[in-house]
mmCIF file of C-alpha atoms and ligand atoms in Angstrom:
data_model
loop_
_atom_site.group_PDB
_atom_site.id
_atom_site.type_symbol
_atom_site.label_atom_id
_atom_site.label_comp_id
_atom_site.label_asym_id
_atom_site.label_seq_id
_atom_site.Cartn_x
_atom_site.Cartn_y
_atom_site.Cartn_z
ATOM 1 C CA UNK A 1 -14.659 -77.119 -76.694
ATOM 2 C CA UNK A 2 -15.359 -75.911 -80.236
ATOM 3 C CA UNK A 3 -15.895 -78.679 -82.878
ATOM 4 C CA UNK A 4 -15.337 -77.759 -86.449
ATOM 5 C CA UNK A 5 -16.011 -80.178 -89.687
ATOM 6 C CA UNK A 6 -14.636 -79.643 -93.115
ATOM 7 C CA UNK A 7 -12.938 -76.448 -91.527
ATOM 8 C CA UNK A 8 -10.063 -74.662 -93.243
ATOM 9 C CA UNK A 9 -6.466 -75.061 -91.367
ATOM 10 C CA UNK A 10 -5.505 -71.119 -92.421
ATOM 11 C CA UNK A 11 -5.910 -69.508 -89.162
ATOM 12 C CA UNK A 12 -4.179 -72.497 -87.627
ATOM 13 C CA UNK A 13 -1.305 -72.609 -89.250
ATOM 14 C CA UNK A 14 1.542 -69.481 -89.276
ATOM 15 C CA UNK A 15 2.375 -70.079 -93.123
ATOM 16 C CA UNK A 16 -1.649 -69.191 -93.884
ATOM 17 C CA UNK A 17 -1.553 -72.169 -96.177
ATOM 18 C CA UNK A 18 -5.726 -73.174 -96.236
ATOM 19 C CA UNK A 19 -5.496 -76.639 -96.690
ATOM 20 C CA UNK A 20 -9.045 -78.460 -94.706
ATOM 21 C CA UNK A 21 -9.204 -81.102 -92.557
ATOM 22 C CA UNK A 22 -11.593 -83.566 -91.593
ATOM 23 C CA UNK A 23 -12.465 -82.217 -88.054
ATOM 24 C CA UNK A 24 -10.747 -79.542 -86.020
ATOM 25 C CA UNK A 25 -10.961 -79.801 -82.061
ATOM 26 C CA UNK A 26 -10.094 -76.641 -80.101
ATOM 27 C CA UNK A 27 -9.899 -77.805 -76.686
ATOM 28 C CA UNK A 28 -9.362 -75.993 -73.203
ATOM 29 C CA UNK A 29 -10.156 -79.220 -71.641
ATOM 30 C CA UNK A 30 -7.504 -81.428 -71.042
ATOM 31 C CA UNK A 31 -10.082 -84.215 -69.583
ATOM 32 C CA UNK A 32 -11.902 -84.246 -72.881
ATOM 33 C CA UNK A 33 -8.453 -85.808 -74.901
ATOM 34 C CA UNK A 34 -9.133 -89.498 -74.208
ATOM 35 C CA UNK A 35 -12.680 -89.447 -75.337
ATOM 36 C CA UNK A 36 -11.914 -87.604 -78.530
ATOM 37 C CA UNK A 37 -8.932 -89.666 -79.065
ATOM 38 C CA UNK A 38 -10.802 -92.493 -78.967
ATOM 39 C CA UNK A 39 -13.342 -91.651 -81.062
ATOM 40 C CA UNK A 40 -10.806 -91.094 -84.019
ATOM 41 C CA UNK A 41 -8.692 -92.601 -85.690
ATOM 42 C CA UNK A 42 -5.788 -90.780 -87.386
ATOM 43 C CA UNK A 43 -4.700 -87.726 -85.070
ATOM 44 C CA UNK A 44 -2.576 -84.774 -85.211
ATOM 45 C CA UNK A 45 -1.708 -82.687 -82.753
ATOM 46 C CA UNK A 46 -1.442 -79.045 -83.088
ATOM 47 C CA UNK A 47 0.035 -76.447 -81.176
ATOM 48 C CA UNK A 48 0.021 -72.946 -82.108
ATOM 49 C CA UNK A 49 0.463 -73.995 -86.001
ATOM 50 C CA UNK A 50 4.007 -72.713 -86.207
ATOM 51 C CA UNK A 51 6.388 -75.203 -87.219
ATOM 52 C CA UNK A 52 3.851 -77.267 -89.520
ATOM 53 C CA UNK A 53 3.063 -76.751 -93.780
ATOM 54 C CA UNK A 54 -0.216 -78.757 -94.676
ATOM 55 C CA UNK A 55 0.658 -79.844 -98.678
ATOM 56 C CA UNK A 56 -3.171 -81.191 -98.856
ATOM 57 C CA UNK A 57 -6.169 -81.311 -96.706
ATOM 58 C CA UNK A 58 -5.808 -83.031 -94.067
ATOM 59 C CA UNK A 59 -7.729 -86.991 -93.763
ATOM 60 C CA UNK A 60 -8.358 -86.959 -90.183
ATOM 61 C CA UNK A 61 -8.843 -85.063 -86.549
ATOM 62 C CA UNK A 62 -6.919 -82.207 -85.699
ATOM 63 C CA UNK A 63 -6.730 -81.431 -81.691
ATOM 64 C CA UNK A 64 -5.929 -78.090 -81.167
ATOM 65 C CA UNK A 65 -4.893 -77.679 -77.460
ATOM 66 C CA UNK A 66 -5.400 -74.937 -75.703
ATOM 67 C CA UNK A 67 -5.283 -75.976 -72.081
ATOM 68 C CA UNK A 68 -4.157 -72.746 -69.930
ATOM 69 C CA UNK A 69 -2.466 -72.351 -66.697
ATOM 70 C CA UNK A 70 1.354 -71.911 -65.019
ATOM 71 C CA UNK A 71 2.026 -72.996 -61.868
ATOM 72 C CA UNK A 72 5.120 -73.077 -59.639
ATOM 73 C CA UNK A 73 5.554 -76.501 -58.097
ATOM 74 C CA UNK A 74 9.020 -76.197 -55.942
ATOM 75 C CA UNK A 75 10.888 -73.677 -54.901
ATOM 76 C CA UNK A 76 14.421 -72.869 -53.102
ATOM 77 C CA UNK A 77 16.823 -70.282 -52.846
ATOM 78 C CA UNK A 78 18.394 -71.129 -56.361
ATOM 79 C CA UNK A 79 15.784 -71.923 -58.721
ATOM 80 C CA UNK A 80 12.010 -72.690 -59.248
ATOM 81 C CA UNK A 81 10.034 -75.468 -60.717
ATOM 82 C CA UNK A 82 7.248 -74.801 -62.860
ATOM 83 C CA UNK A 83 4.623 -76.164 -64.579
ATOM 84 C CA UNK A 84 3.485 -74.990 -67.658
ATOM 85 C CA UNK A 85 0.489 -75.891 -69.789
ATOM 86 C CA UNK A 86 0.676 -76.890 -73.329
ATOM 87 C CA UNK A 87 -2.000 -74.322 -74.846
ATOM 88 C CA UNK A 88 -0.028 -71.445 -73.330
ATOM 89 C CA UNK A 89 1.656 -69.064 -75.804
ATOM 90 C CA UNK A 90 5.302 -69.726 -75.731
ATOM 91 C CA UNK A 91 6.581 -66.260 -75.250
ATOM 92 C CA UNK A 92 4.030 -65.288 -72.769
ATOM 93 C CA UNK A 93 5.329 -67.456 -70.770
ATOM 94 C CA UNK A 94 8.953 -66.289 -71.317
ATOM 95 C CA UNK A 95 7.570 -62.606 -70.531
ATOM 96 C CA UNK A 96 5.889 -63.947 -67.614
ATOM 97 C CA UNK A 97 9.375 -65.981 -66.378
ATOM 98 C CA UNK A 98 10.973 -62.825 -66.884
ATOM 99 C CA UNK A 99 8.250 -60.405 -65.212
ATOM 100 C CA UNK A 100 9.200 -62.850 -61.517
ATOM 101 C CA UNK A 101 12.638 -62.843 -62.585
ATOM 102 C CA UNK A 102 12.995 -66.311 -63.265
ATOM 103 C CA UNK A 103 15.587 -67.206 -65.659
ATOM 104 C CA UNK A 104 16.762 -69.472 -68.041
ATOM 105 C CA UNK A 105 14.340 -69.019 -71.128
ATOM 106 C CA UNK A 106 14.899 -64.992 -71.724
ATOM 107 C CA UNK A 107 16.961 -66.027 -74.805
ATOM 108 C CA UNK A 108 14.055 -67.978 -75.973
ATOM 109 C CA UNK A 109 11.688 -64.800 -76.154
ATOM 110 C CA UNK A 110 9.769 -63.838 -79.206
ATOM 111 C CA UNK A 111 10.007 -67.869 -80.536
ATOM 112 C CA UNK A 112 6.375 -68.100 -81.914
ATOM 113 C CA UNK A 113 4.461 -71.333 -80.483
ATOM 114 C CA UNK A 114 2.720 -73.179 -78.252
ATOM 115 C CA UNK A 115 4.684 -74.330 -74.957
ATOM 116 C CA UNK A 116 3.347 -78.285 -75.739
ATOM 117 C CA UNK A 117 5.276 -77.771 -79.114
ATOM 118 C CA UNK A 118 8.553 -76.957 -77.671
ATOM 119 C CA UNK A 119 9.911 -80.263 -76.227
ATOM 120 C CA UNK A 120 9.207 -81.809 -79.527
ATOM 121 C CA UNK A 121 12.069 -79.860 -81.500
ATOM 122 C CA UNK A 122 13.892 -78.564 -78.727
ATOM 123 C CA UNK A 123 13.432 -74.852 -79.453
ATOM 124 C CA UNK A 124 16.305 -73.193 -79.264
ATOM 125 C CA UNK A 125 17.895 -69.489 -80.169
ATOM 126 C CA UNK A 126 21.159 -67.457 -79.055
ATOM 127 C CA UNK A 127 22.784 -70.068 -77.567
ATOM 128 C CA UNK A 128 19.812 -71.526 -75.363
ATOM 129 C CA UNK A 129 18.410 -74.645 -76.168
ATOM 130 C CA UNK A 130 15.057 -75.781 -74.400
ATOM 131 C CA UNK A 131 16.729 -78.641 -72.980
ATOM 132 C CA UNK A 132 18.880 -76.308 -70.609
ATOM 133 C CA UNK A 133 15.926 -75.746 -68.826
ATOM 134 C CA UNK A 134 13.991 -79.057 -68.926
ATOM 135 C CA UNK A 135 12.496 -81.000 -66.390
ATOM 136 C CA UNK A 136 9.978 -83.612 -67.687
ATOM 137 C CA UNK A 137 7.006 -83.304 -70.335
ATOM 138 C CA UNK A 138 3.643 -85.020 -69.626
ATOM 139 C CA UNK A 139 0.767 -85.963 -71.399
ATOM 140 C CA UNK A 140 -0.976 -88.873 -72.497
ATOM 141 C CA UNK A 141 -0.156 -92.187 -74.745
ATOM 142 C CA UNK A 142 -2.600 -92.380 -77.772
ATOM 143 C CA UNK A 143 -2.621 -95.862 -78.278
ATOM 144 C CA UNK A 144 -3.364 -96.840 -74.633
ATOM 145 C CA UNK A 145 -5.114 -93.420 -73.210
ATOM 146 C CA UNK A 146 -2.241 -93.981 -69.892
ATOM 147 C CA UNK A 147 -0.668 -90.928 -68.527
ATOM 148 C CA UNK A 148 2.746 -90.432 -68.720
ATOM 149 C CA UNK A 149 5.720 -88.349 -67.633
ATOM 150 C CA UNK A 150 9.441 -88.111 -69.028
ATOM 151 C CA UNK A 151 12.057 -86.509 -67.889
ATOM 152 C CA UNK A 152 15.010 -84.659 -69.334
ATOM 153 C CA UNK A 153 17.190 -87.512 -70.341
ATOM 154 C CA UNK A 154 14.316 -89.914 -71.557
ATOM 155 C CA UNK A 155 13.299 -87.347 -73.982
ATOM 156 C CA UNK A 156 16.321 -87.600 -75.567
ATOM 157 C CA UNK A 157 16.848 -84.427 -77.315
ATOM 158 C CA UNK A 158 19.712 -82.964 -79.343
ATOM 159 C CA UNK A 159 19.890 -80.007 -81.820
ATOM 160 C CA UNK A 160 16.359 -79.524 -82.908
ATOM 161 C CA UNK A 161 15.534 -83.024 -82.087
ATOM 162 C CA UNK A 162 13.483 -85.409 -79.597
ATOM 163 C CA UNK A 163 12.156 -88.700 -78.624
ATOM 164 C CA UNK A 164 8.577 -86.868 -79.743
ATOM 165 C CA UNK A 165 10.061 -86.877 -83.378
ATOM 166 C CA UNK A 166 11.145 -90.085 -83.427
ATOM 167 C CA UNK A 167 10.593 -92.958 -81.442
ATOM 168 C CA UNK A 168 7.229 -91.187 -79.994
ATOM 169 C CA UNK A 169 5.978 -89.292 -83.158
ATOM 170 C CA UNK A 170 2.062 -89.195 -83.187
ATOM 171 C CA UNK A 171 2.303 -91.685 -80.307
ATOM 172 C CA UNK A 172 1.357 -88.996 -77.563
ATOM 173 C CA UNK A 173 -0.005 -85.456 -76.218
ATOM 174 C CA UNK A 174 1.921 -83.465 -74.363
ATOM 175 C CA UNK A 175 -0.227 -81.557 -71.985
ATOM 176 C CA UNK A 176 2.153 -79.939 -69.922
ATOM 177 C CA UNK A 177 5.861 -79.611 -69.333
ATOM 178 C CA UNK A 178 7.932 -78.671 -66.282
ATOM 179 C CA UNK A 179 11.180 -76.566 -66.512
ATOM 180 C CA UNK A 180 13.885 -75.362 -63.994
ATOM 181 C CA UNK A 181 14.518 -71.710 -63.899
ATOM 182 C CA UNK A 182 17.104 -69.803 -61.979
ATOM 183 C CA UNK A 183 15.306 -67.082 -59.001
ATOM 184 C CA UNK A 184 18.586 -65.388 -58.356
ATOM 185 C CA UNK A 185 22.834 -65.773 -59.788
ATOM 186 C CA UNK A 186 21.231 -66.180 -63.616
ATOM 187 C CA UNK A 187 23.303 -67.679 -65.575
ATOM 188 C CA UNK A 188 23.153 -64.943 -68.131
ATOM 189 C CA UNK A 189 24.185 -66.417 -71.747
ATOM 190 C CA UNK A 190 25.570 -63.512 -74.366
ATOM 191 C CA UNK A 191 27.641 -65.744 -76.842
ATOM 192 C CA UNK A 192 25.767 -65.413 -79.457
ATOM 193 C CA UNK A 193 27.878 -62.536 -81.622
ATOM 194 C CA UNK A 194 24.887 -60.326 -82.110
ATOM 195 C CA UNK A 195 24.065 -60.284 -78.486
ATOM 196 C CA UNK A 196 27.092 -59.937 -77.133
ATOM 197 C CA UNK A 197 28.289 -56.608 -78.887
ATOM 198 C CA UNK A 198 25.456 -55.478 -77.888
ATOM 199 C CA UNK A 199 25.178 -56.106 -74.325
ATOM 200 C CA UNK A 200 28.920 -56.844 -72.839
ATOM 201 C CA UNK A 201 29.177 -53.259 -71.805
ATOM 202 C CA UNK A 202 26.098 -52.760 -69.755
ATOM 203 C CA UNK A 203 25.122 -54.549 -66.844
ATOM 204 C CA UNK A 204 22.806 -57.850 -67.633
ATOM 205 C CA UNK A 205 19.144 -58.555 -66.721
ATOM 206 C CA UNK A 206 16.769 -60.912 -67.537
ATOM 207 C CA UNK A 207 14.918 -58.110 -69.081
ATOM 208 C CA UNK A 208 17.587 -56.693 -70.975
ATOM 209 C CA UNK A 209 18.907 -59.668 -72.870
ATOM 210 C CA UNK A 210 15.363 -60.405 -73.844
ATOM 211 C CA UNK A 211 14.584 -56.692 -75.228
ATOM 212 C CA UNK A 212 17.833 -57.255 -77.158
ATOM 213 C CA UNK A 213 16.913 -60.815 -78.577
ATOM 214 C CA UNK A 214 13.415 -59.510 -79.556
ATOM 215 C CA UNK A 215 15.333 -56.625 -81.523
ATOM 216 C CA UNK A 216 17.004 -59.170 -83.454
ATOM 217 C CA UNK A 217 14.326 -61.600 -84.181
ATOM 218 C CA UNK A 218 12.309 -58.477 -85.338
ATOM 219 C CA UNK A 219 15.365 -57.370 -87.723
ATOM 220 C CA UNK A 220 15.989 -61.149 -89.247
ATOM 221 C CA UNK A 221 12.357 -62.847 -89.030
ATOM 222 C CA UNK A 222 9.485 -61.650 -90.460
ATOM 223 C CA UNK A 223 6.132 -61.334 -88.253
ATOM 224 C CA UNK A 224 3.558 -63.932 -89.379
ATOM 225 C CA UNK A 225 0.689 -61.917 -88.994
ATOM 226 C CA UNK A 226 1.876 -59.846 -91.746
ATOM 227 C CA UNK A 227 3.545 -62.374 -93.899
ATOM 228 C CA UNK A 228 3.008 -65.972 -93.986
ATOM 229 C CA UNK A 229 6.129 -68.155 -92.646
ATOM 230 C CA UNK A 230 7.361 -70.792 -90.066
ATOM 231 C CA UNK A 231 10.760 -69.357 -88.580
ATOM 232 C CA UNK A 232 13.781 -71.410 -90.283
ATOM 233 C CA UNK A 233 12.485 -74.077 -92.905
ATOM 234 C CA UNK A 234 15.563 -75.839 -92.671
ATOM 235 C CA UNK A 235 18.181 -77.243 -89.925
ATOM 236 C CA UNK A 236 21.680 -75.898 -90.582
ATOM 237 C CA UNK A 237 23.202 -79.339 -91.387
ATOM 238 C CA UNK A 238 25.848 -80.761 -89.471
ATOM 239 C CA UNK A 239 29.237 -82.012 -91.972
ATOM 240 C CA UNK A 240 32.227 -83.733 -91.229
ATOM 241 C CA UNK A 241 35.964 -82.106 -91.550
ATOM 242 C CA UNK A 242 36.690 -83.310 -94.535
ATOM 243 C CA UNK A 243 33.718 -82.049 -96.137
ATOM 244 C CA UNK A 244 34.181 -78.560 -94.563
ATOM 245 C CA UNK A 245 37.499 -78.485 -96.092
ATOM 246 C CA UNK A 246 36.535 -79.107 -99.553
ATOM 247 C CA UNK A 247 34.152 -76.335 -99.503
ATOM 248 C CA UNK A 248 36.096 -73.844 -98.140
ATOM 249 C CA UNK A 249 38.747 -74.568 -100.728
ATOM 250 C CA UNK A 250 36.465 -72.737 -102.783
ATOM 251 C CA UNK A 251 34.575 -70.633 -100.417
ATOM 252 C CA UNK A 252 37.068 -69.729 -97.871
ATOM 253 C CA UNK A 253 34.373 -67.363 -96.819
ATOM 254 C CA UNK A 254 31.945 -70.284 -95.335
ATOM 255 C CA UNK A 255 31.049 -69.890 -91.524
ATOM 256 C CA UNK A 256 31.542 -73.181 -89.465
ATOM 257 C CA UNK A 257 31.069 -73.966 -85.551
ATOM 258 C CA UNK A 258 32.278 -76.926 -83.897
ATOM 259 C CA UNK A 259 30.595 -79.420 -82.723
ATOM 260 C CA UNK A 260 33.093 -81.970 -82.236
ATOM 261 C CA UNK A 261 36.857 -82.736 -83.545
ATOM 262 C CA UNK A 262 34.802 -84.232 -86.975
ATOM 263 C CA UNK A 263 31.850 -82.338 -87.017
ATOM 264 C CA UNK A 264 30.948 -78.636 -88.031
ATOM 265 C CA UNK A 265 27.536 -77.395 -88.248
ATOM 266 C CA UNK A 266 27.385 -74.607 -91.034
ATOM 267 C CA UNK A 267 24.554 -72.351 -91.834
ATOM 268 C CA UNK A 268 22.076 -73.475 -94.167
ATOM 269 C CA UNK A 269 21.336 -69.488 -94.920
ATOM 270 C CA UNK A 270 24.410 -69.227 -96.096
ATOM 271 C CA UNK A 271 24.281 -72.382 -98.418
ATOM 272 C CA UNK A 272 21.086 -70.668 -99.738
ATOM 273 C CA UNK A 273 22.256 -66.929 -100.338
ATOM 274 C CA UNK A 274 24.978 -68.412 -102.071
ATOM 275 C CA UNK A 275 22.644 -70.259 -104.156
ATOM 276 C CA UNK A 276 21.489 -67.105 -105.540
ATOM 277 C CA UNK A 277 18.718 -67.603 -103.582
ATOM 278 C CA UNK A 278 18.037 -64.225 -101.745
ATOM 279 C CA UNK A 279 15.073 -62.199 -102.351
ATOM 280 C CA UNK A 280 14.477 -64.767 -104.570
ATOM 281 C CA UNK A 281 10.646 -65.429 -105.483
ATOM 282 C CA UNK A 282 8.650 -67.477 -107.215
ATOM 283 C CA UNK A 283 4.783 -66.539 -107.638
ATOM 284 C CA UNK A 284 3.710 -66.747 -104.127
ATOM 285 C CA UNK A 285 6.667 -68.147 -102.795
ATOM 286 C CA UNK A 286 10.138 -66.420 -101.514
ATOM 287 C CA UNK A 287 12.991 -66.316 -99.489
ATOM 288 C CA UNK A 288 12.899 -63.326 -96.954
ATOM 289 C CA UNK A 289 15.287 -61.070 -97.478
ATOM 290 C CA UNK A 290 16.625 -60.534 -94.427
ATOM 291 C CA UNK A 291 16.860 -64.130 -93.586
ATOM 292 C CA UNK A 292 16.954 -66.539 -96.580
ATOM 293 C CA UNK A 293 16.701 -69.265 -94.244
ATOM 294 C CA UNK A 294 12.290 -68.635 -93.795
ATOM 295 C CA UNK A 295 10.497 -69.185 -96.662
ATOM 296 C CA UNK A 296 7.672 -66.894 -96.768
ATOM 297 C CA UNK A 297 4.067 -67.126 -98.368
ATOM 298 C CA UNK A 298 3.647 -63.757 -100.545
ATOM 299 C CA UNK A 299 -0.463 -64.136 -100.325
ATOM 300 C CA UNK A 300 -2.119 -67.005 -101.183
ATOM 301 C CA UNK A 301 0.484 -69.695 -101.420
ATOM 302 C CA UNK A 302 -0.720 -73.371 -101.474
ATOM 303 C CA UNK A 303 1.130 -75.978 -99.218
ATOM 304 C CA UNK A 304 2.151 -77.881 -102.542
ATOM 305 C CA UNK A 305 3.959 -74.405 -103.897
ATOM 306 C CA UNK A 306 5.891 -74.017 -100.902
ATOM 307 C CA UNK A 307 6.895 -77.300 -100.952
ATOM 308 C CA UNK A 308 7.859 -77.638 -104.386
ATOM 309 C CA UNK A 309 9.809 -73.442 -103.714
ATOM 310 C CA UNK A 310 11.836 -75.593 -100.599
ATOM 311 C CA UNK A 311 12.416 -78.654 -102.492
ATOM 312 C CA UNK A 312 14.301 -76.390 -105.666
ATOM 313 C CA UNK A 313 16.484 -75.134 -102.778
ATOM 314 C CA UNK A 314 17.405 -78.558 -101.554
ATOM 315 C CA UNK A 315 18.106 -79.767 -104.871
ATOM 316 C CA UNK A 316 20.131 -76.665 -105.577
ATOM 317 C CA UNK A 317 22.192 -77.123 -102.478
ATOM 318 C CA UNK A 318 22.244 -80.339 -102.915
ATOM 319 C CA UNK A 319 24.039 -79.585 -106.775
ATOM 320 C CA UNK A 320 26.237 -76.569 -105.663
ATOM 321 C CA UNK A 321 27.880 -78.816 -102.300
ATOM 322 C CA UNK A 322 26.843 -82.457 -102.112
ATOM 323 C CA UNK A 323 25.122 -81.746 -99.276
ATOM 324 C CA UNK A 324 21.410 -82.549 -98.439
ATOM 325 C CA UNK A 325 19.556 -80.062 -96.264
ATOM 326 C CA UNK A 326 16.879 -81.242 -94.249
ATOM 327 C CA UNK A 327 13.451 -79.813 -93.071
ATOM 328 C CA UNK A 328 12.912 -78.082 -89.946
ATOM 329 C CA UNK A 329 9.274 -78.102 -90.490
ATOM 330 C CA UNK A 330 6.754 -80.893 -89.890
ATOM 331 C CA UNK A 331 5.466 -81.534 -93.784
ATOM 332 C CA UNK A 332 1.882 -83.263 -94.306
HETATM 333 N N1 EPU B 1 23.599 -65.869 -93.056
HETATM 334 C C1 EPU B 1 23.873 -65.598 -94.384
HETATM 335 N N2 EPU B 1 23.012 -64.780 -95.053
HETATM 336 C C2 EPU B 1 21.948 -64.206 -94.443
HETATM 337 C C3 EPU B 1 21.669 -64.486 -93.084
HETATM 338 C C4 EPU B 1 22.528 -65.323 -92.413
HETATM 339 O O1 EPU B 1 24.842 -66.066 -94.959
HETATM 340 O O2 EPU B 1 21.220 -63.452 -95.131
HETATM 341 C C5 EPU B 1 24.554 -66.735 -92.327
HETATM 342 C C6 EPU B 1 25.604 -65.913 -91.627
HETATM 343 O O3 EPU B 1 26.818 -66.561 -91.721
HETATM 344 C C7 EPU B 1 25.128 -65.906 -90.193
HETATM 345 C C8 EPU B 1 24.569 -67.296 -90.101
HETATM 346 O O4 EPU B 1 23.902 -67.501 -91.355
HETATM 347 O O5 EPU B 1 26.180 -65.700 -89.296
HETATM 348 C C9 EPU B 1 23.644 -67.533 -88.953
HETATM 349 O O6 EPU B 1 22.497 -66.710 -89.065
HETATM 350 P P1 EPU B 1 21.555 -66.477 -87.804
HETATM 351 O O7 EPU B 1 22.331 -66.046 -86.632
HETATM 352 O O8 EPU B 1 20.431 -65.596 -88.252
HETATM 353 O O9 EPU B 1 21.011 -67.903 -87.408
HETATM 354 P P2 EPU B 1 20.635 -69.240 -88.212
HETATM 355 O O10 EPU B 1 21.698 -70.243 -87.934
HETATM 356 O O11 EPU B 1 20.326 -68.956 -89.637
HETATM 357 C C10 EPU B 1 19.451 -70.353 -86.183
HETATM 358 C C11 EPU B 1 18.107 -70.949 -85.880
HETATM 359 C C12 EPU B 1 17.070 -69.855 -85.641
HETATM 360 C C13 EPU B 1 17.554 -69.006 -84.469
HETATM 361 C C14 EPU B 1 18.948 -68.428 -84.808
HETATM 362 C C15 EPU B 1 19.569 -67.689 -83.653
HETATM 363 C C16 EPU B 1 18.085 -73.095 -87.009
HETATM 364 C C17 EPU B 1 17.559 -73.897 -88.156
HETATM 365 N N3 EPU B 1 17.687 -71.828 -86.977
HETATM 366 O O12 EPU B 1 19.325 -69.674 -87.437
HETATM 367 O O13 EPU B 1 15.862 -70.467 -85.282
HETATM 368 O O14 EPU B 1 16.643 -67.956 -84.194
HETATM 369 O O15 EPU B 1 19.844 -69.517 -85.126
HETATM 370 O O16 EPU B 1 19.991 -68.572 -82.676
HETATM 371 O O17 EPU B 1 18.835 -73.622 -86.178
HETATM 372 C C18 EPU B 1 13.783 -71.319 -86.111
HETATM 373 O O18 EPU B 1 14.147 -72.416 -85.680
HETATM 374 O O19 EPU B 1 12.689 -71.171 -86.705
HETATM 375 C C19 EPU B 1 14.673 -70.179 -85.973
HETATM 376 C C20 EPU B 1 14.390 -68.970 -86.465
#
């Protein structure tokens, strides 16, 4: 375990924002949580820094896990259950699924992460959600240091959401998480437009659809070794009929996908390239220009400028179609 104090967040975090914090923890140790737990106070879990934009330095410990290991548990004809640790990169694991031909996840590759952070906003990309997949997370309850394990339907997860970002939020650690995959009839998933033109013609693999969905993520997302930036910063917000109506008697233009008979989710990209937003930049700050949807950090960007970048899109939205986008992001 490596203890830092008064250590700068930058290489911890995917927007390379370098807020400090208190005390970092990088631990490979699962059975050193409750002590450290219980020697701080305020806590904050972090996985592999993707998803998170520190505003200010941070008052507290930060536990960095990087338990390793995966582990099949159960297996039959059909399918496999496996047990992943949280400190695991995310889309070595996919690679590896994909590698034994396990599927399930292959239109989750290239999602930067931690596999403990994925439960907590249901990842999800081309028509695959994490919760497809899911079998139970596990961890450990801060307040009283007891194990736990929940399965699919306790966590409670819908469309970027979990129990873990409400009910649960800084109440636990997930240490590990168990999913389902499919050993042999995959149930391939192409619906997404992009992947589908591509692929309908040839015959499907595992290996295939995940080249394809790396292509894309490549084209639309920029790489955050090279430029600063946590995937979408918003959720595509979810409107009712009546709503979608109203805008498209203006924009007739306006992409919508049903949810249900009242509800349409739209894309918040949209809402922002329409904004005049595009390739927009402010200082240090921008939309990408291949996907206004990421905000990027130009070089060094604070938190509070990235912030204050996001919250001129909200309120621009917000002004151009009554309607209030919300962050994707964890903001501290
Ligand atoms: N669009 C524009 N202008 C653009 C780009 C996109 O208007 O410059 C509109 C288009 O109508 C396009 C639509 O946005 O059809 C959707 O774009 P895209 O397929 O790129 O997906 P998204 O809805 O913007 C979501 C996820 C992504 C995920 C993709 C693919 C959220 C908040 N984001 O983005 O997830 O990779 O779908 O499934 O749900 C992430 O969470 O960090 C992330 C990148």
């Amino acid at each position: 375990m490596r203890i830092s104090r008064q250590a700068s967040l930058k290489k911890f975090n995917t927007f390379n924002v370098s807020e400090n914090a208190d005390v970092i923890y990088e631990v490979e140790d699962i059975g050193m949580l409750k002590n450290i737990v219980s020697d701080n106070n305020q806590i904050l879990i972090l996985g592999g820094g993707s998803n998170i934009l520190f505003t200010k330095s941070y008052n507290g410990a930060i536990i960095n896990l990087r338990n390793k290991g995966i582990k099949v548990l159960e297996e039959d004809k059909e399918s496999v259950l496996v047990d992943v640790c949280s400190g695991e990169n995310w889309n070595d694991f996919v690679l590896w699924a994909i590698k034994n031909n396990y599927g399930g996840i292959e239109n989750l590759s290239l999602i930067p992460g931690n596999v403990g952070a994925a439960p907590i906003q249901n990842i999800g990309a081309y028509g695959v959600e994490l919760k497809d997949v899911f079998y139970s997370a596990s961890g450990i309850m801060l307040d009283s240091l007891k194990d736990f394990e929940l399965k699919t339907s306790e966590c409670k997860f819908s469309y970027r959401n979990s129990i873990f970002k409400n009910e649960l939020k800084d109440k636990v650690i997930i240490t590990s998480i168990k999913l389902k995959l499919t050993k042999g009839n995959h149930n391939y998933n192409i619906e997404y437009k992009g992947l589908k033109e591509k692929l309908l013609k040839s015959e499907l693999s595992l290996k295939k659809i995940s080249d394809e969905v790396i292509k894309i993520r490549q084209s639309k997302l920029p790489d955050h070794k090279l430029i600063g930036n946590c995937g979408s910063f918003f959720k595509n917000p979810i409107i009712n009929l009546s709503k979608l109506k109203t805008i498209k008697s203006d924009f007739p233009d306006l992409p919508s996908f049903k949810i249900d008979s009242n509800n349409y989710k739209i894309p918040a990209a949209w809402l922002i390239e329409k904004s005049g937003f595009k390739e927009k930049r402010n200082k240090n700050v921008g939309v990408y220009k291949n996907q206004p949807l990421v905000i990027i950090n130009l070089g060094e960007a604070t938190g509070k400028e990235i912030l204050d970048f996001a919250n001129e899109i909200k309120e621009t939205i917000n002004n151009n179609f009554n309607i209030q986008l919300k962050e994707e992001v964890l903001v501290i």
